[in-house]
């Protein structure tokens, strides 16, 4: 998998905010195991910054 520099930054920020590694975040997203609530909370935080 290849990501743009911006994609890597966003992945790192999201993983850090959720308290997981980048690999774990990608794994959870691929398996569709991310909590909708956790994603909504994170997106809300990102939109306000």
Short mmCIF file of N, CA and C in Angstrom, two decimals, residues 3-48:
data_model
loop_
_atom_site.label_atom_id
_atom_site.label_comp_id
_atom_site.label_asym_id
_atom_site.label_seq_id
_atom_site.Cartn_x
_atom_site.Cartn_y
_atom_site.Cartn_z
N UNK A 3 0.81 5.49 0.32
CA UNK A 3 0.03 6.66 0.72
C UNK A 3 0.82 7.92 0.40
N UNK A 4 0.10 8.98 0.13
CA UNK A 4 0.74 10.28 -0.05
C UNK A 4 1.25 10.75 1.31
N UNK A 5 2.15 11.71 1.33
CA UNK A 5 2.61 12.25 2.61
C UNK A 5 1.45 12.76 3.47
N UNK A 6 0.48 13.40 2.84
CA UNK A 6 -0.69 13.88 3.59
C UNK A 6 -1.49 12.71 4.14
N UNK A 7 -1.63 11.65 3.36
CA UNK A 7 -2.35 10.47 3.82
C UNK A 7 -1.66 9.83 5.02
N UNK A 8 -0.34 9.78 4.99
CA UNK A 8 0.42 9.22 6.11
C UNK A 8 0.21 10.07 7.36
N UNK A 9 0.25 11.39 7.21
CA UNK A 9 0.04 12.29 8.35
C UNK A 9 -1.34 12.08 8.95
N UNK A 10 -2.35 11.99 8.11
CA UNK A 10 -3.71 11.82 8.61
C UNK A 10 -3.89 10.45 9.27
N UNK A 11 -3.28 9.42 8.69
CA UNK A 11 -3.35 8.09 9.28
C UNK A 11 -2.68 8.08 10.65
N UNK A 12 -1.51 8.71 10.75
CA UNK A 12 -0.81 8.80 12.03
C UNK A 12 -1.65 9.54 13.07
N UNK A 13 -2.25 10.64 12.67
CA UNK A 13 -3.06 11.43 13.60
C UNK A 13 -4.28 10.66 14.08
N UNK A 14 -4.94 9.98 13.16
CA UNK A 14 -6.13 9.22 13.52
C UNK A 14 -5.77 8.06 14.43
N UNK A 15 -4.70 7.35 14.11
CA UNK A 15 -4.27 6.23 14.94
C UNK A 15 -3.91 6.71 16.34
N UNK A 16 -3.18 7.82 16.42
CA UNK A 16 -2.80 8.36 17.72
C UNK A 16 -4.03 8.76 18.53
N UNK A 17 -4.98 9.42 17.88
CA UNK A 17 -6.20 9.86 18.57
C UNK A 17 -7.00 8.67 19.09
N UNK A 18 -6.96 7.56 18.37
CA UNK A 18 -7.71 6.37 18.78
C UNK A 18 -6.90 5.45 19.68
N UNK A 19 -5.62 5.76 19.87
CA UNK A 19 -4.78 4.96 20.75
C UNK A 19 -4.38 3.62 20.18
N UNK A 20 -4.24 3.55 18.86
CA UNK A 20 -3.82 2.30 18.21
C UNK A 20 -2.67 2.61 17.26
N UNK A 21 -2.00 1.55 16.82
CA UNK A 21 -0.93 1.73 15.84
C UNK A 21 -1.54 1.99 14.46
N UNK A 22 -0.71 2.49 13.56
CA UNK A 22 -1.18 2.70 12.19
C UNK A 22 -1.60 1.37 11.57
N UNK A 23 -0.81 0.34 11.82
CA UNK A 23 -1.14 -0.99 11.27
C UNK A 23 -2.48 -1.49 11.80
N UNK A 24 -2.69 -1.32 13.10
CA UNK A 24 -3.96 -1.77 13.70
C UNK A 24 -5.13 -0.98 13.13
N UNK A 25 -4.96 0.31 12.93
CA UNK A 25 -6.02 1.13 12.36
C UNK A 25 -6.38 0.66 10.96
N UNK A 26 -5.38 0.42 10.13
CA UNK A 26 -5.63 -0.06 8.77
C UNK A 26 -6.32 -1.42 8.82
N UNK A 27 -5.86 -2.30 9.70
CA UNK A 27 -6.46 -3.63 9.85
C UNK A 27 -7.93 -3.52 10.24
N UNK A 28 -8.23 -2.68 11.21
CA UNK A 28 -9.61 -2.50 11.66
C UNK A 28 -10.48 -1.91 10.55
N UNK A 29 -9.93 -0.94 9.82
CA UNK A 29 -10.71 -0.34 8.73
C UNK A 29 -10.96 -1.38 7.65
N UNK A 30 -9.97 -2.20 7.34
CA UNK A 30 -10.12 -3.23 6.31
C UNK A 30 -11.17 -4.25 6.72
N UNK A 31 -11.24 -4.53 8.01
CA UNK A 31 -12.22 -5.50 8.51
C UNK A 31 -13.53 -4.83 8.89
N UNK A 32 -13.61 -3.54 8.68
CA UNK A 32 -14.81 -2.76 9.00
C UNK A 32 -15.19 -2.91 10.47
N UNK A 33 -14.18 -2.83 11.34
CA UNK A 33 -14.41 -2.99 12.77
C UNK A 33 -14.32 -1.68 13.53
N UNK A 34 -14.12 -0.60 12.84
CA UNK A 34 -14.03 0.68 13.54
C UNK A 34 -15.38 1.05 14.11
N UNK A 35 -15.36 1.53 15.31
CA UNK A 35 -16.58 1.99 15.94
C UNK A 35 -17.04 3.27 15.26
N UNK A 36 -18.27 3.29 14.84
CA UNK A 36 -18.79 4.50 14.20
C UNK A 36 -18.70 5.68 15.15
N UNK A 37 -18.95 5.45 16.42
CA UNK A 37 -18.88 6.53 17.39
C UNK A 37 -17.46 7.08 17.49
N UNK A 38 -16.48 6.19 17.57
CA UNK A 38 -15.09 6.64 17.67
C UNK A 38 -14.70 7.43 16.43
N UNK A 39 -15.12 6.97 15.26
CA UNK A 39 -14.81 7.69 14.02
C UNK A 39 -15.50 9.05 14.01
N UNK A 40 -16.76 9.10 14.44
CA UNK A 40 -17.49 10.37 14.45
C UNK A 40 -16.84 11.36 15.41
N UNK A 41 -16.42 10.87 16.58
CA UNK A 41 -15.77 11.75 17.55
C UNK A 41 -14.47 12.30 16.98
N UNK A 42 -13.68 11.43 16.35
CA UNK A 42 -12.42 11.86 15.78
C UNK A 42 -12.65 12.85 14.64
N UNK A 43 -13.58 12.56 13.77
CA UNK A 43 -13.86 13.47 12.66
C UNK A 43 -14.32 14.82 13.18
N UNK A 44 -15.12 14.82 14.23
CA UNK A 44 -15.58 16.07 14.83
C UNK A 44 -14.41 16.88 15.35
N UNK A 45 -13.44 16.21 16.00
CA UNK A 45 -12.26 16.89 16.51
C UNK A 45 -11.43 17.46 15.37
N UNK A 46 -11.28 16.70 14.29
CA UNK A 46 -10.47 17.16 13.18
C UNK A 46 -11.11 18.34 12.47
N UNK A 47 -12.42 18.37 12.42
CA UNK A 47 -13.10 19.46 11.74
C UNK A 47 -13.00 20.77 12.52
N UNK A 48 -12.79 20.67 13.84
CA UNK A 48 -12.71 21.88 14.65
C UNK A 48 -11.29 22.40 14.78
#
